[in-house]
mmCIF file of C-alpha atoms in Angstrom:
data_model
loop_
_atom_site.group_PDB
_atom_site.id
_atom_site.type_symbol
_atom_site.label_atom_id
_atom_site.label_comp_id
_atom_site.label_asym_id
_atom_site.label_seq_id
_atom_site.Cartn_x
_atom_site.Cartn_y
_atom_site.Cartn_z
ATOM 1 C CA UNK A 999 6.229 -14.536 -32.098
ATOM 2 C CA UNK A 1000 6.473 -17.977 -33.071
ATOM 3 C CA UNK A 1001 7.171 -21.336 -30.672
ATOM 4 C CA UNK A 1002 10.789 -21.618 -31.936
ATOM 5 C CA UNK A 1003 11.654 -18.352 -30.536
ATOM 6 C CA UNK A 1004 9.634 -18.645 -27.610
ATOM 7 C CA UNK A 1005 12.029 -21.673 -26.723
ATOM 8 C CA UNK A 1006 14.675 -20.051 -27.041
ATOM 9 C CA UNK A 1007 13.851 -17.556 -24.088
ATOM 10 C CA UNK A 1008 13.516 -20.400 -21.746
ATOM 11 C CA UNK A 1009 17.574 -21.090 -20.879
ATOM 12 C CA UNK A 1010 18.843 -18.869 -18.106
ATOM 13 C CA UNK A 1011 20.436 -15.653 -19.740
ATOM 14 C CA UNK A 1012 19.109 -16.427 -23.520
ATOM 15 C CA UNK A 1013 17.380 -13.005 -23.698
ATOM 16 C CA UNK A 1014 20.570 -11.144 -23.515
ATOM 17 C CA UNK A 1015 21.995 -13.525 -25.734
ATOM 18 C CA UNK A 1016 19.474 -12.828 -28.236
ATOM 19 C CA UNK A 1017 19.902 -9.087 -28.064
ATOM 20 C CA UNK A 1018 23.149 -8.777 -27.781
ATOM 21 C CA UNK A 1019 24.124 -7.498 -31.179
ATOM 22 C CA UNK A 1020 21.583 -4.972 -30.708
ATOM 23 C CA UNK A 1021 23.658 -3.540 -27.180
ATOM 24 C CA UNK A 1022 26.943 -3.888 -27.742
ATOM 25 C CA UNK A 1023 27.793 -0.803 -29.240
ATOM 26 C CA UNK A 1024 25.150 1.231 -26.676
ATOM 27 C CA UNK A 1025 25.956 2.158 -23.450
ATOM 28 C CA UNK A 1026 24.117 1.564 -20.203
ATOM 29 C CA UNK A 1027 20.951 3.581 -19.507
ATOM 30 C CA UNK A 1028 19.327 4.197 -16.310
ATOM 31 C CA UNK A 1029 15.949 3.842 -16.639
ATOM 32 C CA UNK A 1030 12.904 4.227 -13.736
ATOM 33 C CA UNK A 1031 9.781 1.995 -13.977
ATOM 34 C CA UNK A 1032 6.428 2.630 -12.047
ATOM 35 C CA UNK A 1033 3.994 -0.187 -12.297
ATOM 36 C CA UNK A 1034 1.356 -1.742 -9.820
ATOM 37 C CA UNK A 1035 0.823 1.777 -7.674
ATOM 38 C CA UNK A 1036 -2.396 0.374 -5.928
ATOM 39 C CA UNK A 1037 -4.689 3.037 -4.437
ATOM 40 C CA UNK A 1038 -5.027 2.904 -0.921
ATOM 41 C CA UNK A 1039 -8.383 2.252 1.077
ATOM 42 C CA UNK A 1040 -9.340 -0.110 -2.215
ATOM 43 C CA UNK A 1041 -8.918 -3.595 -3.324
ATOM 44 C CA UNK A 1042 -6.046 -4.697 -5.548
ATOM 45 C CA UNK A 1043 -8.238 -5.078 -9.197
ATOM 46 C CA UNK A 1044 -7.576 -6.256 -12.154
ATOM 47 C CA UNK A 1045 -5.891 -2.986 -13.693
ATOM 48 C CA UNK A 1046 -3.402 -2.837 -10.657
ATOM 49 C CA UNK A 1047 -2.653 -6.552 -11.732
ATOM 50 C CA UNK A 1048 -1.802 -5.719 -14.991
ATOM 51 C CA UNK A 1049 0.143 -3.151 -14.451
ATOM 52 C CA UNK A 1050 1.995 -5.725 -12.128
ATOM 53 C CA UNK A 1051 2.794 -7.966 -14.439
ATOM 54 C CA UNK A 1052 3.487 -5.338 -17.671
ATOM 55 C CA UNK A 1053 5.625 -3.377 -15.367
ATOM 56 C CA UNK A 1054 7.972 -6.542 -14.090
ATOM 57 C CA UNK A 1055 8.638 -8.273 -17.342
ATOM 58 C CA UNK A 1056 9.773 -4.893 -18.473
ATOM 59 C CA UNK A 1057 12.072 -4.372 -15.063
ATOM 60 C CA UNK A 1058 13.241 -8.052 -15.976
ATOM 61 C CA UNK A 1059 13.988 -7.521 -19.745
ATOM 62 C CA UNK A 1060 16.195 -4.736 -19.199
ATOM 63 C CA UNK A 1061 17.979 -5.930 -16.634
ATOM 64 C CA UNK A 1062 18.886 -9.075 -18.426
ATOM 65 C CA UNK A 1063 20.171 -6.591 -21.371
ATOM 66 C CA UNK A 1064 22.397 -4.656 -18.886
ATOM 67 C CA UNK A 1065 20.637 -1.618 -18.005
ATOM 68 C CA UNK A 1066 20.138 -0.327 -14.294
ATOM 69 C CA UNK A 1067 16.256 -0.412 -13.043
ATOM 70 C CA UNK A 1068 14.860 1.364 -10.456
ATOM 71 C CA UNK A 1069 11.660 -0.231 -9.720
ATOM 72 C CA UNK A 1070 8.805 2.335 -8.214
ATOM 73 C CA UNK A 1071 5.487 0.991 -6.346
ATOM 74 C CA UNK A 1072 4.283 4.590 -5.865
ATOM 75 C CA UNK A 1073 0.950 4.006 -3.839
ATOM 76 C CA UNK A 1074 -1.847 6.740 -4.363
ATOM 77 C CA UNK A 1075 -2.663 7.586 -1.024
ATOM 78 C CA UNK A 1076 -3.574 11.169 -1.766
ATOM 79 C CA UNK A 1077 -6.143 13.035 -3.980
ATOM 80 C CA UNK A 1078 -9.902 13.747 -4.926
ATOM 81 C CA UNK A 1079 -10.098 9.607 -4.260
ATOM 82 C CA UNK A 1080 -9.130 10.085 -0.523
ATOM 83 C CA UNK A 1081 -11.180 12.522 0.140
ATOM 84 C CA UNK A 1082 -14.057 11.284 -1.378
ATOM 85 C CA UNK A 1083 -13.467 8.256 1.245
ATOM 86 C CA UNK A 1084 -13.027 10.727 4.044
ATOM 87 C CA UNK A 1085 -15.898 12.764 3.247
ATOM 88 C CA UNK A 1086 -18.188 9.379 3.312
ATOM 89 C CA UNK A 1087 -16.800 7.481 6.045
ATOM 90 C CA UNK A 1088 -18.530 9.664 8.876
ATOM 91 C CA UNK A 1089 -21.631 8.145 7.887
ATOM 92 C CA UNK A 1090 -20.921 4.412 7.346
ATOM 93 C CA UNK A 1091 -18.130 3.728 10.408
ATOM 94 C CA UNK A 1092 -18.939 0.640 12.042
ATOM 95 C CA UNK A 1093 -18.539 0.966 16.019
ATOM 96 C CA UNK A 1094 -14.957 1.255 17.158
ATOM 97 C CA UNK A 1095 -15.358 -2.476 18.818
ATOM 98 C CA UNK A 1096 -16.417 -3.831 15.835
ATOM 99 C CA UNK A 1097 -13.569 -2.280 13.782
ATOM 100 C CA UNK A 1098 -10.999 -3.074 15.935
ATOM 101 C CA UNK A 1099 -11.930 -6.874 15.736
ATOM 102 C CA UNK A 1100 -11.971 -6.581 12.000
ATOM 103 C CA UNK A 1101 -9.188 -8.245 10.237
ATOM 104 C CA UNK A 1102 -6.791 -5.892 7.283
ATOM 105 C CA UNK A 1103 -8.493 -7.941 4.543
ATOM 106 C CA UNK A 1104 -12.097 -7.169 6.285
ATOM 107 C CA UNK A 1105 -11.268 -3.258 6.860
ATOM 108 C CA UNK A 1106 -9.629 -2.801 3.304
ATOM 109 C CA UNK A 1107 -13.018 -4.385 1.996
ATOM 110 C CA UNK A 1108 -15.573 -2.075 3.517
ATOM 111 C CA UNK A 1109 -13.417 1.279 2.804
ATOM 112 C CA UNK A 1110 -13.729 0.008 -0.696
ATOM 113 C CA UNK A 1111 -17.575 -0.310 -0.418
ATOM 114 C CA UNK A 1112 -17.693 3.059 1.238
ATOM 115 C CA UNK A 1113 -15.690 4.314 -2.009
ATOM 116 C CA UNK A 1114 -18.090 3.502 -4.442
ATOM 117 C CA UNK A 1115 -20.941 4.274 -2.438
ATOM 118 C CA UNK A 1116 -19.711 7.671 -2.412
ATOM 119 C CA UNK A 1117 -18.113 8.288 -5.421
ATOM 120 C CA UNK A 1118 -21.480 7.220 -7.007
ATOM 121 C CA UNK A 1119 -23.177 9.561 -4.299
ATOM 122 C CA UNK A 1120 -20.919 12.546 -5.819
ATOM 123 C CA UNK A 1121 -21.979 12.084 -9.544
ATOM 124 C CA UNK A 1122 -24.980 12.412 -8.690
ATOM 125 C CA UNK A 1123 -24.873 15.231 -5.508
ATOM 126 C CA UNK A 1124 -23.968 18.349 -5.777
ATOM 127 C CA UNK A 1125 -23.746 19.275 -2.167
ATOM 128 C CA UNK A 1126 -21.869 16.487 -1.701
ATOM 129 C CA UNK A 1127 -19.486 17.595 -4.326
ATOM 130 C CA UNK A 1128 -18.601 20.482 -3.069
ATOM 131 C CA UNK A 1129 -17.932 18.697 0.574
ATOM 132 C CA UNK A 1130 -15.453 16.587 -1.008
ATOM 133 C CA UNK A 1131 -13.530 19.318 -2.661
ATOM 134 C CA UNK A 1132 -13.772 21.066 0.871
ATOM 135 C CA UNK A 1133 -12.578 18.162 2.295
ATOM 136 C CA UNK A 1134 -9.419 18.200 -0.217
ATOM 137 C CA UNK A 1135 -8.677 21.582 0.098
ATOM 138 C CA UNK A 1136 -8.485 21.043 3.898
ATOM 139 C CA UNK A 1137 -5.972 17.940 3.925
ATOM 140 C CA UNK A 1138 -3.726 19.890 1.158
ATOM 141 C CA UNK A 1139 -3.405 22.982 3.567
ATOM 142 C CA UNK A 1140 -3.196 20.531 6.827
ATOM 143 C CA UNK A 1141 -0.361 18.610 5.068
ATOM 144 C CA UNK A 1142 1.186 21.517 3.654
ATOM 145 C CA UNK A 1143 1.076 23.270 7.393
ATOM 146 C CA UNK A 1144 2.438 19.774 8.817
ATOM 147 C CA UNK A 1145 -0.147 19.467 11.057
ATOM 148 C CA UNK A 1146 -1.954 15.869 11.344
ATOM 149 C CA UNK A 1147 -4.260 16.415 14.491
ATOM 150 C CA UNK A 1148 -7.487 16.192 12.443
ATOM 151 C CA UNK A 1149 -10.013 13.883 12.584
ATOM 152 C CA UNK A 1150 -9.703 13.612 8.356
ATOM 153 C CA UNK A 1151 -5.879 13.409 8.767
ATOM 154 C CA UNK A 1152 -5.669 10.751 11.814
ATOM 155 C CA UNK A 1153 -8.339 8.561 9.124
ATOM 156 C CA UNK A 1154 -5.896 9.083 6.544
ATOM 157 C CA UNK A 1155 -2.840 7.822 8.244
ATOM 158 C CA UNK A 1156 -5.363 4.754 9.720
ATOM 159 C CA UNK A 1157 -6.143 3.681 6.357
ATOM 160 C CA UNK A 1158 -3.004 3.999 4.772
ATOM 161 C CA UNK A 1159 -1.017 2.079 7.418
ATOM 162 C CA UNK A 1160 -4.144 -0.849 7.142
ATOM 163 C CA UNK A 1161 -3.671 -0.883 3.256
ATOM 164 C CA UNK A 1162 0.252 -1.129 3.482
ATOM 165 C CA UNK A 1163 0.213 -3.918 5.613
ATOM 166 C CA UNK A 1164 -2.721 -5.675 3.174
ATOM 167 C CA UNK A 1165 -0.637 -5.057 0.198
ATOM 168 C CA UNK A 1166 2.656 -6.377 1.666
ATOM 169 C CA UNK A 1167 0.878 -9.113 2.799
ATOM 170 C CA UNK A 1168 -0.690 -9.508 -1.256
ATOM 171 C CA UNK A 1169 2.284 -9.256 -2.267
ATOM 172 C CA UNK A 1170 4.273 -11.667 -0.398
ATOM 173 C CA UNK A 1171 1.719 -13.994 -1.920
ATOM 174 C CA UNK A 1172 3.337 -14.320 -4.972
ATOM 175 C CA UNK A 1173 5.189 -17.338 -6.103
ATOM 176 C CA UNK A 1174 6.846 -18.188 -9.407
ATOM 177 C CA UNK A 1175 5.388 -20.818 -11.155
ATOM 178 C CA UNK A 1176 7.916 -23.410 -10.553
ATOM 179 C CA UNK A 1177 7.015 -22.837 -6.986
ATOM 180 C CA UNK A 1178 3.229 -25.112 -7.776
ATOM 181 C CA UNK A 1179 5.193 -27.439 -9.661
ATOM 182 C CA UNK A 1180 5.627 -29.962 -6.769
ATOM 183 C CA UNK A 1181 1.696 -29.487 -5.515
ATOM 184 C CA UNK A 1182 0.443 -29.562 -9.037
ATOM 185 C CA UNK A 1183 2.005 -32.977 -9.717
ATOM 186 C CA UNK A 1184 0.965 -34.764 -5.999
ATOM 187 C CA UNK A 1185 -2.949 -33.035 -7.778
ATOM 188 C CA UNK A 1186 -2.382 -35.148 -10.985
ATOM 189 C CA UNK A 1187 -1.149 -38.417 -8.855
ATOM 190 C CA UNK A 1188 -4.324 -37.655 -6.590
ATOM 191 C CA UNK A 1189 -7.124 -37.106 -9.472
ATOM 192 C CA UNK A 1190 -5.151 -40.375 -10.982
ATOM 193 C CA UNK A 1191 -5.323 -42.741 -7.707
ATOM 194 C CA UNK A 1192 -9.025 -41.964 -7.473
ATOM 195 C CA UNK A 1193 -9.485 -42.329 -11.184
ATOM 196 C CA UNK A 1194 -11.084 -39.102 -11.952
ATOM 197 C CA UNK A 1195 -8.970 -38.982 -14.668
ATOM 198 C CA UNK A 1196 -8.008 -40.959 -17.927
ATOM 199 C CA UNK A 1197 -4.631 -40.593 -20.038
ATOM 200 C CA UNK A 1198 -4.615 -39.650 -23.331
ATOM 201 C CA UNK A 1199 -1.442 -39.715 -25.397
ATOM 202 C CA UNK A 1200 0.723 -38.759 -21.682
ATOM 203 C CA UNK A 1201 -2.112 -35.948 -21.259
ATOM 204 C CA UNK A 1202 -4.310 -36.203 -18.636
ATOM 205 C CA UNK A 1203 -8.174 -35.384 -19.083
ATOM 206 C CA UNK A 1204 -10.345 -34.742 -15.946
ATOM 207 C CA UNK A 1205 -13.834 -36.708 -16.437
ATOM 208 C CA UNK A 1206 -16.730 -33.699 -15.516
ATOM 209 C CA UNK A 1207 -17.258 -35.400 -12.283
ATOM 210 C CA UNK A 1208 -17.448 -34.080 -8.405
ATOM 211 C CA UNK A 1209 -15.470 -35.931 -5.961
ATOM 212 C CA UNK A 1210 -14.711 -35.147 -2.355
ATOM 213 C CA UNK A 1211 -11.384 -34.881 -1.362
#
C-alpha cells in the first residue's frame, strides 16, 4: 500500500468513498466481531492487545462501508485456566488484611503470578493434574446446579468482579492519538527552551543527553 493511497484515507468518510463502487450493488450485512476477550485473573498481554487493535479497525472499516457491527468483548472467565487458578490459590493467599488493602492493579498482578506458578506446577505434576480437572468438574456441576456457595465459586465471582473493574479501568485509558497532540507539542517547546534539542530541516533531533525536568 503505497503513501498516495494512504493519504487518501486520512479525510473523514474517504474509506467509503474509496469502496464505494465495490458496495453499491450489495446489500447490508450484519456481521459480529469478537476481539480483545482478555482472560480474567491475568494481565492484559500483548496478544489481547492485538487482538484489540485487529478487531477495531475491522469494526471501523465496515462500518464506514455501511454494514451493521456488533462488537463482542467476550471475557474468558471460565475453563481449565480458572481452575487451574482456583486449584493453586489455597496455597499462595496472602492474609485477608493484606488483600483487602491491595489495590485491583496489585490483586490482578499476583493471581497472574499464582497462574503461572501453577500452570507450570501442572505440566510437570500429575497429582496436581488431576486436582485441577477435579476442580473443573466441580464448578461445571455447581454452575450447572446454580448453586454458588462454594469456597471455589465465591473465588470465582471475587476475581472476576476485581478483573472487570481492572479492565474497564484499562480500557478507559485509551485515547486517540489526536488526544497527545496538545502534550506532545508543550514536550517539543520544553526539550527546545532547555536546548536539548537542535532543528534540522523543521525536524527536531533530541541530543543523547539526561536532563531533569
Amino acid at each position: 500500500m503505497n503513501a498516495g493511497y494512504l493519504r487518501q484515507l486520512r479525510p473523514s468518510g474517504a474509506l467509503k468513498t474509496i469502496v464505494s463502487d465495490r458496495i453499491n450493488n450489495q446489500q447490508c450485512q450484519k456481521i459480529v466481531i469478537d476481539y480483545s476477550s482478555p482472560n480474567i485473573g491475568k494481565q492484559f498481554h500483548v496478544g489481547n492487545l492485538r487482538s484489540t487493535l485487529i478487531g477495531k479497525y475491522l469494526d471501523k472499516v465496515h462500518r464506514a462501508i455501511g454494514n451493521q457491527v456488533i462488537s463482542v468483548n467476550y471475557l474468558g472467565d471460565w475453563g481449565t485456566q480458572f481452575a487451574t487458578i482456583a486449584a493453586y490459590w489455597p496455597k499462595v493467599r496472602p492474609s485477608d488484611s493484606y488483600w483487602d488493602s491491595c489495590s485491583d492493579v496489585e490483586k490482578i498482578r499476583a493471581i497472574t503470578d499464582c497462574y503461572v506458578v501453577a500452570n507450570k506446577k501442572k505440566r510437570m505434576d500429575e497429582n496436581f493434574r488431576d486436582e485441577v480437572r477435579q476442580t473443573f468438574a466441580e464448578m461445571e456441576s455447581q454452575i450447572m446446579n446454580g448453586d454458588f456457595s462454594s469456597s471455589t465459586m465465591r473465588l470465582w465471582k471475587d476475581i472476576r468482579e476485581i478483573s472487570e473493574r481492572h479492565l474497564k479501568h484499562f480500557y478507559s485509558l485509551w485515547h486517540y492519538e489526536s488526544t497527545y497532540v496538545p502534550g506532545a507539542r508543550c514536550l517539543v517547546l520544553r526539550s527546545d527552551q532547555g536546548q536539548s534539542c537542535t532543528e534540522n530541516e523543521h525536524r527536531y533531533l533530541g541530543h543523547r543527553s539526561i536532563r531533569r525536568w
